[in-house]
Structures are given as structure tokens and as C-alpha cells.
PDB file of C-alpha atoms and ligand atoms in Angstrom:
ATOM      1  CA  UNK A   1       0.000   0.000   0.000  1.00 97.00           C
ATOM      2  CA  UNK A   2       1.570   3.031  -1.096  1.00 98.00           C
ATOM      3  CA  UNK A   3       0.484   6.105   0.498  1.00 98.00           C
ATOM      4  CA  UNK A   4       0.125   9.519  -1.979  1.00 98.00           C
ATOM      5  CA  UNK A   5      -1.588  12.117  -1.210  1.00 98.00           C
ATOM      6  CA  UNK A   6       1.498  15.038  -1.629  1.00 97.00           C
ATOM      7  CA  UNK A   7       3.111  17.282  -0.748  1.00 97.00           C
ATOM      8  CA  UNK A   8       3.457  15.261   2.330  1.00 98.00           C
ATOM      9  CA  UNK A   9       0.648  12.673   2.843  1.00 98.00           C
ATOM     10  CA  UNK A  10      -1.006  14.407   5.448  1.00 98.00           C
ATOM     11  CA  UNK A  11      -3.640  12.685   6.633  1.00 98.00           C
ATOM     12  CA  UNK A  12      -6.972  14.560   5.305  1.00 98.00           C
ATOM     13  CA  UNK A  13     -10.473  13.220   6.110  1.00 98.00           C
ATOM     14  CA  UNK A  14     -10.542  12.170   2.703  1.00 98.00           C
ATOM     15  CA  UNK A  15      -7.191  10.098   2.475  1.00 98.00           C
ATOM     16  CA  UNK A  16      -7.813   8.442   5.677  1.00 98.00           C
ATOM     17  CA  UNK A  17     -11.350   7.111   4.068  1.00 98.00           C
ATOM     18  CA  UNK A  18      -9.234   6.480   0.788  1.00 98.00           C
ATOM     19  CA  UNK A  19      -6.591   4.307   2.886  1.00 98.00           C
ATOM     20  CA  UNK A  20      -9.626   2.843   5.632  1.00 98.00           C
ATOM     21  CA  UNK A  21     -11.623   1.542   2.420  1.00 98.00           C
ATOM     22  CA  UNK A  22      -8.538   0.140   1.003  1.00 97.00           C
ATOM     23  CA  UNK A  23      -7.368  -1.335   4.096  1.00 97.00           C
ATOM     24  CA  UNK A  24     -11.216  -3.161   4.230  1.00 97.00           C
ATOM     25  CA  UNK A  25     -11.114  -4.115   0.514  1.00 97.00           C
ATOM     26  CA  UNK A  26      -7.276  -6.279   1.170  1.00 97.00           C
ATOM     27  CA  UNK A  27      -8.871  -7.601   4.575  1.00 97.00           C
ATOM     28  CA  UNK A  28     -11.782  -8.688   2.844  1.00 97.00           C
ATOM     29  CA  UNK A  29      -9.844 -10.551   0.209  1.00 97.00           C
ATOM     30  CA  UNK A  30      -9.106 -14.214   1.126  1.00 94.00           C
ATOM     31  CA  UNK A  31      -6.068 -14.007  -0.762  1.00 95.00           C
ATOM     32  CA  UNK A  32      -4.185 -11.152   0.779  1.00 96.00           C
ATOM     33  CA  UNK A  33      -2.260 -12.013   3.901  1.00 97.00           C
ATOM     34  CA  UNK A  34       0.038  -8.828   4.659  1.00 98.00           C
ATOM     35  CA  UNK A  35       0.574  -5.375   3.583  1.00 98.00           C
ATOM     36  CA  UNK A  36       3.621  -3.157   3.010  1.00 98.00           C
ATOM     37  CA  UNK A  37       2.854   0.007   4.356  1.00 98.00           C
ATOM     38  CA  UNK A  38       5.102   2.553   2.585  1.00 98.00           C
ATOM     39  CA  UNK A  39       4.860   6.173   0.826  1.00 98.00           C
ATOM     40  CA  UNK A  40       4.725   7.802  -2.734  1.00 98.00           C
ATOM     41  CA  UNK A  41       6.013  10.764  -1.670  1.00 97.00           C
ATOM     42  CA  UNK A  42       9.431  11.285  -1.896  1.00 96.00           C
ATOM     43  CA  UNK A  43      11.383  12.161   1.383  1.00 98.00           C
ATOM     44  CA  UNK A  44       7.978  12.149   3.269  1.00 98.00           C
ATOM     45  CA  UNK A  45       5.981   8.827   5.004  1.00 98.00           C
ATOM     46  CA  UNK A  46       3.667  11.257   6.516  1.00 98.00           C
ATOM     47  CA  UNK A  47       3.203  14.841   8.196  1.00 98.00           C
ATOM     48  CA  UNK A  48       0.328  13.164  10.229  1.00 98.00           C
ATOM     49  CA  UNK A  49      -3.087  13.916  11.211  1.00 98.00           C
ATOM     50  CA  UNK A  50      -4.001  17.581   8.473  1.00 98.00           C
ATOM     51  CA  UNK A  51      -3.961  20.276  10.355  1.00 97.00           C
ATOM     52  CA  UNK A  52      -6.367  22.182   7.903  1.00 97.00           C
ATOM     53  CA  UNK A  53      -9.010  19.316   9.154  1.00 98.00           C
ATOM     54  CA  UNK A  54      -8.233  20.564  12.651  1.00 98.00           C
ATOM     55  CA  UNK A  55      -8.096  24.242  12.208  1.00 97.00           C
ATOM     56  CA  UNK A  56     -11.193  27.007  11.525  1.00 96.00           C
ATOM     57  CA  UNK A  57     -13.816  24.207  11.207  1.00 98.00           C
ATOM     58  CA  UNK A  58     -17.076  23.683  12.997  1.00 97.00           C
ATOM     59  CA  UNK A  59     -17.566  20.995  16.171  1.00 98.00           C
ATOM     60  CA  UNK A  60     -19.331  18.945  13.470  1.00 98.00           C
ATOM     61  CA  UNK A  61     -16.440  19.022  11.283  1.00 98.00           C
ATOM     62  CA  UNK A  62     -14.057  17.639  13.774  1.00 98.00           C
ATOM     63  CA  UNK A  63     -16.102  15.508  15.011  1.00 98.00           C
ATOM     64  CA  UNK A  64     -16.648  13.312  11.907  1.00 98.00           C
ATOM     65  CA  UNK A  65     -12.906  14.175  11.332  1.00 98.00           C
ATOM     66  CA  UNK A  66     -11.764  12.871  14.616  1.00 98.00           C
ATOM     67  CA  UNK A  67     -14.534   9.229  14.380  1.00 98.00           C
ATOM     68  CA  UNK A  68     -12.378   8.732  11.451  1.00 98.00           C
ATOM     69  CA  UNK A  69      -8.802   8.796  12.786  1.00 98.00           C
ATOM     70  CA  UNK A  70     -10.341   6.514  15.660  1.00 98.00           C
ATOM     71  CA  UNK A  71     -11.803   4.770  12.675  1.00 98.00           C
ATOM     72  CA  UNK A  72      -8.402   4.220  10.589  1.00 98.00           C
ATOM     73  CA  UNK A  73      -6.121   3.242  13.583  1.00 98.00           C
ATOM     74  CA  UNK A  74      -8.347   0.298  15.308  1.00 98.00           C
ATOM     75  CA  UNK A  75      -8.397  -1.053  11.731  1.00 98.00           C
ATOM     76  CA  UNK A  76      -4.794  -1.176  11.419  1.00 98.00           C
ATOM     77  CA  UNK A  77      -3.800  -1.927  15.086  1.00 98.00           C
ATOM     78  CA  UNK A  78      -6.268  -4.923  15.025  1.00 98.00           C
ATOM     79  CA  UNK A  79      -5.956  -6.048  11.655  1.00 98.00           C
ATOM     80  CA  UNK A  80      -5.618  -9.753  10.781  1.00 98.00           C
ATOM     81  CA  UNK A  81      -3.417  -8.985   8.352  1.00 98.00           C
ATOM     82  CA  UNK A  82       0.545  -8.756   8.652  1.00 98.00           C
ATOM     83  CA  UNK A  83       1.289  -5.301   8.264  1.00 98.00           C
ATOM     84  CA  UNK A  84       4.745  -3.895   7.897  1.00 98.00           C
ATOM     85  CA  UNK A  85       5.742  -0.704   7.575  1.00 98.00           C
ATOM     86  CA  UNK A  86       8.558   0.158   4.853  1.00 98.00           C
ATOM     87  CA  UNK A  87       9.304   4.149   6.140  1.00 98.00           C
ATOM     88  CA  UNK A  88      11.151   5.659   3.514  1.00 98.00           C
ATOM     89  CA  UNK A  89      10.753   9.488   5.017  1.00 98.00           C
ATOM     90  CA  UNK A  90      10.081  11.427   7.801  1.00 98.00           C
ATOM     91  CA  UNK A  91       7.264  10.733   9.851  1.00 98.00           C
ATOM     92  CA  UNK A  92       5.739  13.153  12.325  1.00 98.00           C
ATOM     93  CA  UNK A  93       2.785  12.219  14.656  1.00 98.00           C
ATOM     94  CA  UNK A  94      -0.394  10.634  13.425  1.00 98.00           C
ATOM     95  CA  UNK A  95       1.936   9.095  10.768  1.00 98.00           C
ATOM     96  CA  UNK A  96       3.733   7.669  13.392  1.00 98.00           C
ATOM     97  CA  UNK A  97       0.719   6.074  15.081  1.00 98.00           C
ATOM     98  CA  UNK A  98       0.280   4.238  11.959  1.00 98.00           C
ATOM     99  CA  UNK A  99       3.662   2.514  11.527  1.00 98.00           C
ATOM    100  CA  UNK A 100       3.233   2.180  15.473  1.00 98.00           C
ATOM    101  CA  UNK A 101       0.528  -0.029  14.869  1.00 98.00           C
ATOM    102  CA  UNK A 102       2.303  -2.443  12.405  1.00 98.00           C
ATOM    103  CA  UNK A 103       3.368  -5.402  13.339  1.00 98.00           C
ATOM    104  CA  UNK A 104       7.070  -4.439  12.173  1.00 98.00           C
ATOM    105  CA  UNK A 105       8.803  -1.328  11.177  1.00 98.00           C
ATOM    106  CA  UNK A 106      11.527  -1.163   8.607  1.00 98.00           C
ATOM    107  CA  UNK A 107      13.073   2.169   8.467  1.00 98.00           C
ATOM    108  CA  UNK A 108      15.574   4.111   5.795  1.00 98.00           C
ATOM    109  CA  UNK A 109      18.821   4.986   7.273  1.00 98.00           C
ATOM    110  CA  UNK A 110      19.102   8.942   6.014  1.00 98.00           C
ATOM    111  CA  UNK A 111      19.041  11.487   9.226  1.00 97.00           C
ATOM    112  CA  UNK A 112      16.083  13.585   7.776  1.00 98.00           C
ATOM    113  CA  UNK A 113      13.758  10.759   8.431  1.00 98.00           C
ATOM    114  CA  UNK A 114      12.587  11.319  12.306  1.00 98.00           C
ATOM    115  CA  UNK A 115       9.482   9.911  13.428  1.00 98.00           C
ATOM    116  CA  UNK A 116       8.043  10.492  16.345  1.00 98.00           C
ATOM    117  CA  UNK A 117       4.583  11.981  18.343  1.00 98.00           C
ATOM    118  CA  UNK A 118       5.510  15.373  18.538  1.00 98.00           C
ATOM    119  CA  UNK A 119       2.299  16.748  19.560  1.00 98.00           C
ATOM    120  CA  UNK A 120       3.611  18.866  22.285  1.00 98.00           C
ATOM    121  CA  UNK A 121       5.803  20.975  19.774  1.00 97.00           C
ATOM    122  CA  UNK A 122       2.750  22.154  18.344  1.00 96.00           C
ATOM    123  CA  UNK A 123       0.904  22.886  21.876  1.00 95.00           C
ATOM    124  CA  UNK A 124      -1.595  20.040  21.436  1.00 97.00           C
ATOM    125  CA  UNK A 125      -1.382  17.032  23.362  1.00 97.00           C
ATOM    126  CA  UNK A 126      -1.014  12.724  22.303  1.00 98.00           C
ATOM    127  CA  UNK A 127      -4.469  11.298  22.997  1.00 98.00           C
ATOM    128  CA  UNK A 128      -4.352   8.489  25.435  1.00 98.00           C
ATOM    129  CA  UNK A 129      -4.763   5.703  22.415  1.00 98.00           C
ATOM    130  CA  UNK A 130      -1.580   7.188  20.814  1.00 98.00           C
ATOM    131  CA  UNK A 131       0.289   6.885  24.170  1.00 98.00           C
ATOM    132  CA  UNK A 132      -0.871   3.866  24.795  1.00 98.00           C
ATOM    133  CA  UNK A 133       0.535   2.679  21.293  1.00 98.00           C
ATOM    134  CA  UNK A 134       3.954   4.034  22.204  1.00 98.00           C
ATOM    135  CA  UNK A 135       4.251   2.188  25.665  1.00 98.00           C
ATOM    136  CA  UNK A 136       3.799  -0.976  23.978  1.00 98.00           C
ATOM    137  CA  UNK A 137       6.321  -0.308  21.378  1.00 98.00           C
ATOM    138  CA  UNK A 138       8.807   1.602  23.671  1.00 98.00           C
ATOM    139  CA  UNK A 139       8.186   1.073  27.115  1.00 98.00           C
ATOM    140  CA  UNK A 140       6.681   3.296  29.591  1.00 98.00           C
ATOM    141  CA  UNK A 141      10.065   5.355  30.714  1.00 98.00           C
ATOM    142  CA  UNK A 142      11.131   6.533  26.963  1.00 98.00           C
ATOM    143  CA  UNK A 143       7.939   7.152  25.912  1.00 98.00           C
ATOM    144  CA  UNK A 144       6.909   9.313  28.299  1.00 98.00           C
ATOM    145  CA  UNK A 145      10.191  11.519  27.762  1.00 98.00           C
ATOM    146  CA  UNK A 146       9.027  11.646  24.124  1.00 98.00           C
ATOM    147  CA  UNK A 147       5.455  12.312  24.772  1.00 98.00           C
ATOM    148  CA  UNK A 148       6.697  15.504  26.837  1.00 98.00           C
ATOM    149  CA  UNK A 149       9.496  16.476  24.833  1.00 98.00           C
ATOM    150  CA  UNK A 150       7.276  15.772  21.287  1.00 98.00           C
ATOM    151  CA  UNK A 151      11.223  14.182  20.444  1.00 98.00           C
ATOM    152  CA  UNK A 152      11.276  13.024  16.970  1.00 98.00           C
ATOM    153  CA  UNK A 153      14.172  10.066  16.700  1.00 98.00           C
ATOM    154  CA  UNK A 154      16.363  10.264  13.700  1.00 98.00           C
ATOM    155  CA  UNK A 155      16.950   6.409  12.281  1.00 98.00           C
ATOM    156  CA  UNK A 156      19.952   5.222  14.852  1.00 98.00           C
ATOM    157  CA  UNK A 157      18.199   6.644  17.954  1.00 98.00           C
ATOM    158  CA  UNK A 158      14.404   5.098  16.539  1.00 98.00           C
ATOM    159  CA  UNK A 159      16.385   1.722  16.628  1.00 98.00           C
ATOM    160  CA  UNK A 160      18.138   2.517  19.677  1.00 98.00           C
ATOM    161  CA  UNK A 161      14.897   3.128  21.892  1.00 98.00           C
ATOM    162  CA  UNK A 162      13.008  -0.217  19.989  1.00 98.00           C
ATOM    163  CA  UNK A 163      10.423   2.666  17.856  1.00 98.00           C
ATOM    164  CA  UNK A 164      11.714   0.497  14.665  1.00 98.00           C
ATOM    165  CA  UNK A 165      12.648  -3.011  14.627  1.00 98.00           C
ATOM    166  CA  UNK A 166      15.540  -2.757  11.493  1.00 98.00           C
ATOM    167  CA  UNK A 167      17.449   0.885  10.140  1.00 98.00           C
ATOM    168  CA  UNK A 168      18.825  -0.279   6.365  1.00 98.00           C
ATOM    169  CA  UNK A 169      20.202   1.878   3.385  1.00 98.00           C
ATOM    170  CA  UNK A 170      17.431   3.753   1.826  1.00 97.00           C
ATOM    171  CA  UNK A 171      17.582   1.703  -1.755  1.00 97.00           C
ATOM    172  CA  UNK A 172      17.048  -1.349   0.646  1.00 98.00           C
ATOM    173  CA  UNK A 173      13.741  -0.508   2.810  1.00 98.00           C
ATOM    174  CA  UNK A 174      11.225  -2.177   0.432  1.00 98.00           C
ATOM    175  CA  UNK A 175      13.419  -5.650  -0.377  1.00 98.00           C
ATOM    176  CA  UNK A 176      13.914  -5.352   3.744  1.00 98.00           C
ATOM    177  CA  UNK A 177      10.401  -5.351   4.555  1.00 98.00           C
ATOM    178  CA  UNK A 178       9.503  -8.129   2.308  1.00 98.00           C
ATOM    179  CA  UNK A 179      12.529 -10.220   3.319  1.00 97.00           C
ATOM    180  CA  UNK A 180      10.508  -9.885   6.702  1.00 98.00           C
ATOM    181  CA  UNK A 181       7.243 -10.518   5.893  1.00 97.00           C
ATOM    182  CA  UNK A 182       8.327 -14.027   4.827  1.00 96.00           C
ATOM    183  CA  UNK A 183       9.187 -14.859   8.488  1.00 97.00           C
ATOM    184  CA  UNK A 184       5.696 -13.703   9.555  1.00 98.00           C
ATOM    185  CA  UNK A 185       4.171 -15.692   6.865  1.00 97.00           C
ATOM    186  CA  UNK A 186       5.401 -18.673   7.585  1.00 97.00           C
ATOM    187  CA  UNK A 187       3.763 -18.706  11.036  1.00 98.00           C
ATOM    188  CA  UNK A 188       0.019 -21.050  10.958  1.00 97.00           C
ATOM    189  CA  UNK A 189      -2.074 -17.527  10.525  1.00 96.00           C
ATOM    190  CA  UNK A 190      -4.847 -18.425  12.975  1.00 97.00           C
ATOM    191  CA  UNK A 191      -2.234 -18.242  15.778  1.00 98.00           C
ATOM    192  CA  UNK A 192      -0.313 -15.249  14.873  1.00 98.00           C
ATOM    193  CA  UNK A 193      -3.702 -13.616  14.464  1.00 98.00           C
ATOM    194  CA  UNK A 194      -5.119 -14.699  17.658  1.00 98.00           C
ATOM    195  CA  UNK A 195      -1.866 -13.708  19.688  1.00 98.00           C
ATOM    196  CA  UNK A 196      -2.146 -10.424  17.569  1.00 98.00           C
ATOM    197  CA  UNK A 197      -5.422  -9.629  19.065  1.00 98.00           C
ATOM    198  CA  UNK A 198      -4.290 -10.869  22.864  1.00 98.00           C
ATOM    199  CA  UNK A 199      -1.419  -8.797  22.678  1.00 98.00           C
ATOM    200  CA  UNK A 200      -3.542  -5.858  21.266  1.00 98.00           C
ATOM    201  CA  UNK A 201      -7.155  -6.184  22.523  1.00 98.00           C
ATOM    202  CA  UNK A 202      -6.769  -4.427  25.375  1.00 98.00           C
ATOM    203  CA  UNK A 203      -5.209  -1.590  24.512  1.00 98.00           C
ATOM    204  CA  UNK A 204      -7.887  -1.123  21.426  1.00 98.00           C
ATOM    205  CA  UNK A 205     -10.772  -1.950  24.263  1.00 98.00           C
ATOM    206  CA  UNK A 206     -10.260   1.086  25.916  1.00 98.00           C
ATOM    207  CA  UNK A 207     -10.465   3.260  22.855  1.00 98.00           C
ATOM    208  CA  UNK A 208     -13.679   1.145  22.101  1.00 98.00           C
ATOM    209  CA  UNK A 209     -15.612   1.470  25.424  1.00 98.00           C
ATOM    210  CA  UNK A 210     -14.680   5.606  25.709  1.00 96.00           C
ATOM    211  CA  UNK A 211     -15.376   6.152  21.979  1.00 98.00           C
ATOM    212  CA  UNK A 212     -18.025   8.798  22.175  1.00 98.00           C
ATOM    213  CA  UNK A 213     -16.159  10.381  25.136  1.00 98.00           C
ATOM    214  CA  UNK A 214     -13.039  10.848  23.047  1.00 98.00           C
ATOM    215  CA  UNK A 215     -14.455  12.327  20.809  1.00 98.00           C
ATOM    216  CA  UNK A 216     -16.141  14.680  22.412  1.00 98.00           C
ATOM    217  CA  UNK A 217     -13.140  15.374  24.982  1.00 98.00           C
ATOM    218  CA  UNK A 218     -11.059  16.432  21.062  1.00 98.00           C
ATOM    219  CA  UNK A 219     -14.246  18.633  19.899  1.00 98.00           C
ATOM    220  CA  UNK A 220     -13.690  20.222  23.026  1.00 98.00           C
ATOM    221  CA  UNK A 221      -9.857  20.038  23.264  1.00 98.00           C
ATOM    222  CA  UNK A 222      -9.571  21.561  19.716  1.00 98.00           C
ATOM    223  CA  UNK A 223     -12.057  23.883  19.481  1.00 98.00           C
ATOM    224  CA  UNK A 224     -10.490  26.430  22.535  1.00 98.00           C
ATOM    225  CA  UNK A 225      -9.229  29.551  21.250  1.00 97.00           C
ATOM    226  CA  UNK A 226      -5.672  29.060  22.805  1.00 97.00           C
ATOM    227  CA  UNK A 227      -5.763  25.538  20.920  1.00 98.00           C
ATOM    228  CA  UNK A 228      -6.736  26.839  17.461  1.00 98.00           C
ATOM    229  CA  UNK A 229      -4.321  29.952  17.873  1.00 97.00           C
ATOM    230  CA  UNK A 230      -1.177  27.597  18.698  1.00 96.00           C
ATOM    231  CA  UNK A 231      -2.484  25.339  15.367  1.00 97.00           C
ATOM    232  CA  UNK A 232      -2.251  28.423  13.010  1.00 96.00           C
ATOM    233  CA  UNK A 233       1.213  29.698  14.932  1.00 96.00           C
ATOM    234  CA  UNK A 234       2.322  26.392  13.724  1.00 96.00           C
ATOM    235  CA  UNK A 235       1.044  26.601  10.237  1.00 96.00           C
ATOM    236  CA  UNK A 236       2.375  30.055   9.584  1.00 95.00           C
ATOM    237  CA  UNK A 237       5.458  28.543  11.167  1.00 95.00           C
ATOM    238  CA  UNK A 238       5.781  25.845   8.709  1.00 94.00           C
ATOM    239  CA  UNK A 239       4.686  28.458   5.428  1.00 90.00           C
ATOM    240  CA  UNK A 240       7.338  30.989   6.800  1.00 90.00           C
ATOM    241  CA  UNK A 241      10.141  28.205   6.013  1.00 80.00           C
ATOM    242  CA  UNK A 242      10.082  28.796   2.739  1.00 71.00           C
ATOM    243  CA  UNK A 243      10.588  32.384   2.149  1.00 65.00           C
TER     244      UNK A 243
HETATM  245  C1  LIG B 301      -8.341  16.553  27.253  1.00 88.39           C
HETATM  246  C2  LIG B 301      -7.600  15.745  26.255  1.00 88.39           C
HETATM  247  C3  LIG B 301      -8.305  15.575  24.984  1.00 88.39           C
HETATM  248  C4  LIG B 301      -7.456  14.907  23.941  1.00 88.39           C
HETATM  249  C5  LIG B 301      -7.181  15.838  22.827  1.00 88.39           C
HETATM  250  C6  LIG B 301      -6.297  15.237  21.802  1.00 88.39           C
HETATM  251  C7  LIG B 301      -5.883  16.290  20.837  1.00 88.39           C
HETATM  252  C8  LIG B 301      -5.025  15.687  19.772  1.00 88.39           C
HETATM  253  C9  LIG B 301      -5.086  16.531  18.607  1.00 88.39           C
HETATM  254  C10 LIG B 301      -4.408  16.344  17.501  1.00 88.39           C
HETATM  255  C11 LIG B 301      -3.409  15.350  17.243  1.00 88.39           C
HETATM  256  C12 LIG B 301      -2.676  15.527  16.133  1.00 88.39           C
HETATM  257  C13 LIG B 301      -1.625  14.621  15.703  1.00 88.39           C
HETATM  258  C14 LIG B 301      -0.950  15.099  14.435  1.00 88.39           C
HETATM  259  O1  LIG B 301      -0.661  14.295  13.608  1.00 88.39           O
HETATM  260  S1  LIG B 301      -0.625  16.758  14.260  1.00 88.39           S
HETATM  261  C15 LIG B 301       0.413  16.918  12.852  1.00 88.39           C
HETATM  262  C16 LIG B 301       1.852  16.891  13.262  1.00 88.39           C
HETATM  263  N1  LIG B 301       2.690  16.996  12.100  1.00 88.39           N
HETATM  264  C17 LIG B 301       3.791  17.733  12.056  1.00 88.39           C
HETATM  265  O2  LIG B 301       4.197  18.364  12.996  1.00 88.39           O
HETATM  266  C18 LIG B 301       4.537  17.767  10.733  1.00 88.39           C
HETATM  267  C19 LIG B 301       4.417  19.124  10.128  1.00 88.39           C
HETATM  268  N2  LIG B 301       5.084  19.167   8.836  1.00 88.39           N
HETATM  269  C20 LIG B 301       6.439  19.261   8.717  1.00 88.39           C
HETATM  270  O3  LIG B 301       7.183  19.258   9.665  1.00 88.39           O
HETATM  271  C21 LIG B 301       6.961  19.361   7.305  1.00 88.39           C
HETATM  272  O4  LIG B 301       5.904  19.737   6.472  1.00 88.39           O
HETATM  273  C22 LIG B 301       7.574  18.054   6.801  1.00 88.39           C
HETATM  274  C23 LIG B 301       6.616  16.866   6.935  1.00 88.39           C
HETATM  275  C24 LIG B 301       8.900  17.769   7.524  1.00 88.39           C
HETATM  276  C25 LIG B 301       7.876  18.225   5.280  1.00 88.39           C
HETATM  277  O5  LIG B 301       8.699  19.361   5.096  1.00 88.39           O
HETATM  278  P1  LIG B 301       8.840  19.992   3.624  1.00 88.39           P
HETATM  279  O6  LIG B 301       9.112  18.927   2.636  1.00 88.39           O
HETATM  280  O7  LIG B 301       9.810  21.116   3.751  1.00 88.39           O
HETATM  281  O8  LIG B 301       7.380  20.519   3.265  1.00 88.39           O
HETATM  282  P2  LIG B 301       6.644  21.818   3.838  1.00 88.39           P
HETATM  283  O9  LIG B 301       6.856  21.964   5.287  1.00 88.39           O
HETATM  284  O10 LIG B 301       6.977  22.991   2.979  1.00 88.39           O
HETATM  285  O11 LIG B 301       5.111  21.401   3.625  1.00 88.39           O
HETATM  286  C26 LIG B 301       4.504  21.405   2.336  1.00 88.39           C
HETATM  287  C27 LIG B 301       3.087  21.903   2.506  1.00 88.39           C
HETATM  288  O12 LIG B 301       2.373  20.983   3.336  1.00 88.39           O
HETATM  289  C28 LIG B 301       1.818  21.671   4.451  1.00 88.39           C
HETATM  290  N3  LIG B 301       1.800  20.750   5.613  1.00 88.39           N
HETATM  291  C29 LIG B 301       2.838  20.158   6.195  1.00 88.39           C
HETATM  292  N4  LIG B 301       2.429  19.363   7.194  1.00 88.39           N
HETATM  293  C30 LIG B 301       1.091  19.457   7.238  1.00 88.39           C
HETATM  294  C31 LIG B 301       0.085  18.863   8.062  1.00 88.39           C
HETATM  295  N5  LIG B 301       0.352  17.986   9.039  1.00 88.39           N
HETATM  296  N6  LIG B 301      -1.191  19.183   7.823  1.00 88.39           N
HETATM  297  C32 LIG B 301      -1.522  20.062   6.832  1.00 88.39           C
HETATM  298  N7  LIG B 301      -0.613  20.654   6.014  1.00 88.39           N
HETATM  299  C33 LIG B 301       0.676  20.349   6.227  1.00 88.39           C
HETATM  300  C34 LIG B 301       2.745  22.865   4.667  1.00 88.39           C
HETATM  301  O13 LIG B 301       2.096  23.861   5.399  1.00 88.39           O
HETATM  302  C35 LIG B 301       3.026  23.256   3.229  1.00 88.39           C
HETATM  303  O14 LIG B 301       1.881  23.949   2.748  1.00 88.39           O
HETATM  304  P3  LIG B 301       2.026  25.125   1.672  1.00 88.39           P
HETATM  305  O15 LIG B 301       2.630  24.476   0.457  1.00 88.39           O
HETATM  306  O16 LIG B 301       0.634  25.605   1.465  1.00 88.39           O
HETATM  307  O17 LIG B 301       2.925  26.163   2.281  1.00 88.39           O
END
């Protein structure tokens, strides 16, 4: 599954519906067993959740927005599938939520590709589901010295702190991930899928039972002035780069 929705596959209402509906159409399909995760866009895995979905909209707005981010991760954390991701760029955020919720992460050794949840740089704050995804990939010490620092790990210091399983040369990410996925396949499917979902239940349970609540707790969260302000202060921020 290659991700393209440029300049830098952020993740709009629409392309998360594009990816959910593909996502449904593979699982669906008795002949698919796994899916490489990767991006189209050179340089870039993903900026993350769009911050245009999340900025001068109505309650309404954000709250279909937010039902489908929900939406898109329990799909992918609790997929039967194998799902690996191949991350050939940087990867900020909600991008990083989905390659936290593969089942292995393969990522290209170049120093511009950092991935991490670096909510707090932009004043918001990880909801608990995306914490929650990070304690079970990194333990409970490092990630919550990334949570507060919003620390996004270039390649040696991802693989350092256990964010991604293998660094290789860029040229090698794709032919690394499927060199993987053999190991993964070769495992009787109804028990790697049913450990999956031990392993992974509970953590998606909570989202499950609270669902309504979190979303209103983000309509709330991201409609305050002070939170809409900081969003735009971040925007300009970004738009300012370039001149
Ligand atoms: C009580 C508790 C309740 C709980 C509440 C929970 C609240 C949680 C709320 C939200 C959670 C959000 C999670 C997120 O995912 S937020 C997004 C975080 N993402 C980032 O910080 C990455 C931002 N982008 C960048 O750093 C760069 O763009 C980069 C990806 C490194 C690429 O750099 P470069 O190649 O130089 O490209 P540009 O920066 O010039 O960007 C090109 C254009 O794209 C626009 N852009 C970039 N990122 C985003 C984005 N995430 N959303 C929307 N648009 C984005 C950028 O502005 C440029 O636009 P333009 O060409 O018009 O200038």
C-alpha cells in the first residue's frame, strides 16, 4: 500500500477514508495475507493527522474528522493482516501512530527521516490511544520523555529506543520489509492472528468502550481559542520556512 496524497501525505479526512476503504477491501480478500505500508512521496511517510481538518472548522467538522482517525487506527492496530511498515521518510505524529501499529517497522537509514509523536511541539497534546501505542512499542520510561518532549528520533536513535525493529540503506527498505514478511508468513495464521489480538485487545478496548467520550473530549480540546491559535502559529510557522 503506497500512500500519496502530496506534498506530504497528510492525513486529510478524505485520504484516511481512501486508505480505511482500502485497508477493508485487502482484509476482505481471502487471498491477501500482509501489507507493506510505505509512501509515494518522496522524502515524506507522513506529516500526520491535516492540520487544515483541525483548524477554523465547525464541532461537526471535527467531530466526523476525529470518528475517522479513531476509525483508521483500530483497523490497522487490530488487523488480521501482517502489516509492515517500509518508512522511507520522515514521519511526524499521526503518521507515526500508523507505523506504530504495524506489526514491524523497517526504516531508511538517512538522518532527515525522524518519526516520532511530537504533539507537544505544536501545543496540542497525544491522545491516550496514541500513548498507549507508544508504551507498547517503547516502554513506559522513553515514551513518556518523548510524549513531553514531542522528540522526533532520527533512524539510529528510533532503533536505539526499539520505535523500529531494522534501520537499512534507503535503496534497501522495500526488499527489507519483504525479506521480513516471509518470516511472519510462515507462522500457521490463525495463531499469529489470535496472539495479535491478545497482545492488542486491550489496549484497542479502551479506545472502544470511551469512543463517544473521546471524541467529544477532542471537539472540546480543539475547538479552545488558545488551541486553534497555537495550530495556526504552527502553520504560519511551517509556510514561513520557505521564504
Ligand atoms: C483533554 C484531552 C483531549 C485529547 C485531545 C487530543 C488532541 C489531539 C489533537 C491532535 C493530534 C494531532 C496529531 C498530528 O498528527 S498533528 C500533525 C503533526 N505533524 C507535524 O508536525 C509535521 C508538520 N510538517 C512538517 O514538519 C513538514 O511539512 C515536513 C513533513 C517535515 C515536510 O517538510 P517539507 O518537505 O519542507 O514541506 P513543507 O513543510 O513545505 O510542507 C509542504 C506543505 O504541506 C503543508 N503541511 C505540512 N504538514 C502538514 C500537516 N500535518 N497538515 C496540513 N498541512 C501540512 C505545509 O504547510 C506546506 O503547505 P504550503 O505548500 O501551502 O505552504
Amino acid at each position: 500500500m503506497k500512500m500519496r496524497n502530496p506534498p506530504v501525505n497528510s492525513l486529510s479526512l478524505e485520504f484516511l477514508t481512501e486508505l480505511l476503504i482500502s485497508l477493508e477491501k485487502l482484509e476482505s480478500d481471502k487471498a491477501f495475507h500482509a501489507i507493506i505500508l510505505t509512501s509515494d512521496c518522496p522524502g515524506i511517510f507522513s506529516a500526520g493527522l491535516d492540520l487544515m481538518e483541525m483548524c477554523g472548522r465547525d464541532p461537526t467538522h471535527y467531530a466526523e474528522y476525529w470518528k475517522a482517525v479513531q476509525e483508521l487506527w483500530l483497523r490497522f492496530y487490530l488487523s488480521h493482516l501482517v502489516v509492515i511498515s517500509a518508512i522511507n521518510g520522515v514521519n511526524a505524529a499521526g503518521g507515526c501512530l500508523l507505523a506504530l501499529s504495524c506489526d514491524y517497522r523497517v526504516l531508511a537509514d538517512n538522518p532527515k527521516y525522524a518519526m516520532g509523536l511530537n504533539e507537544t511541539l505544536l501545543g496540542i497534546i497525544a491522545p491516550f490511544w496514541f500513548k498507549d501505542t507508544l508504551v507498547n512499542t517503547v516502554g513506559h520510561r522513553t515514551a513518556e520523555r518523548a510524549l513531553q518532549l514531542g522528540l522526533l528520533f532520527p533512524p539510529a536513535e528510533a532503533l536505539q529506543v526499539g520505535m523500529v525493529d531494522k534501520v537499512v540503506p534507503e535503496d534497501q527498505v522495500l526488499s527489507a520489509a519483504r525479506s521480513e514478511l516471509a518470516q511472519w508468513l510462515a507462522i500457521p495464521g490463525h495463531a499469529r492472528q489470535l496472539t495479535k489480538s491478545l497482545m492488542r485487545k486491550p489496549t484497542a478496548d479502551r479506545l472502544l468502550k470511551e469512543r463517544d467520550a473521546d471524541i467529544q473530549n477532542f471537539v472540546r480540546f480543539i475547538s479552545r481559542d488558545a488551541i486553534q491559535k497555537a495550530l495556526r502559529v504552527y502553520l504560519e510557522k511551517l509556510k514561513q520556512k520557505k521564504t
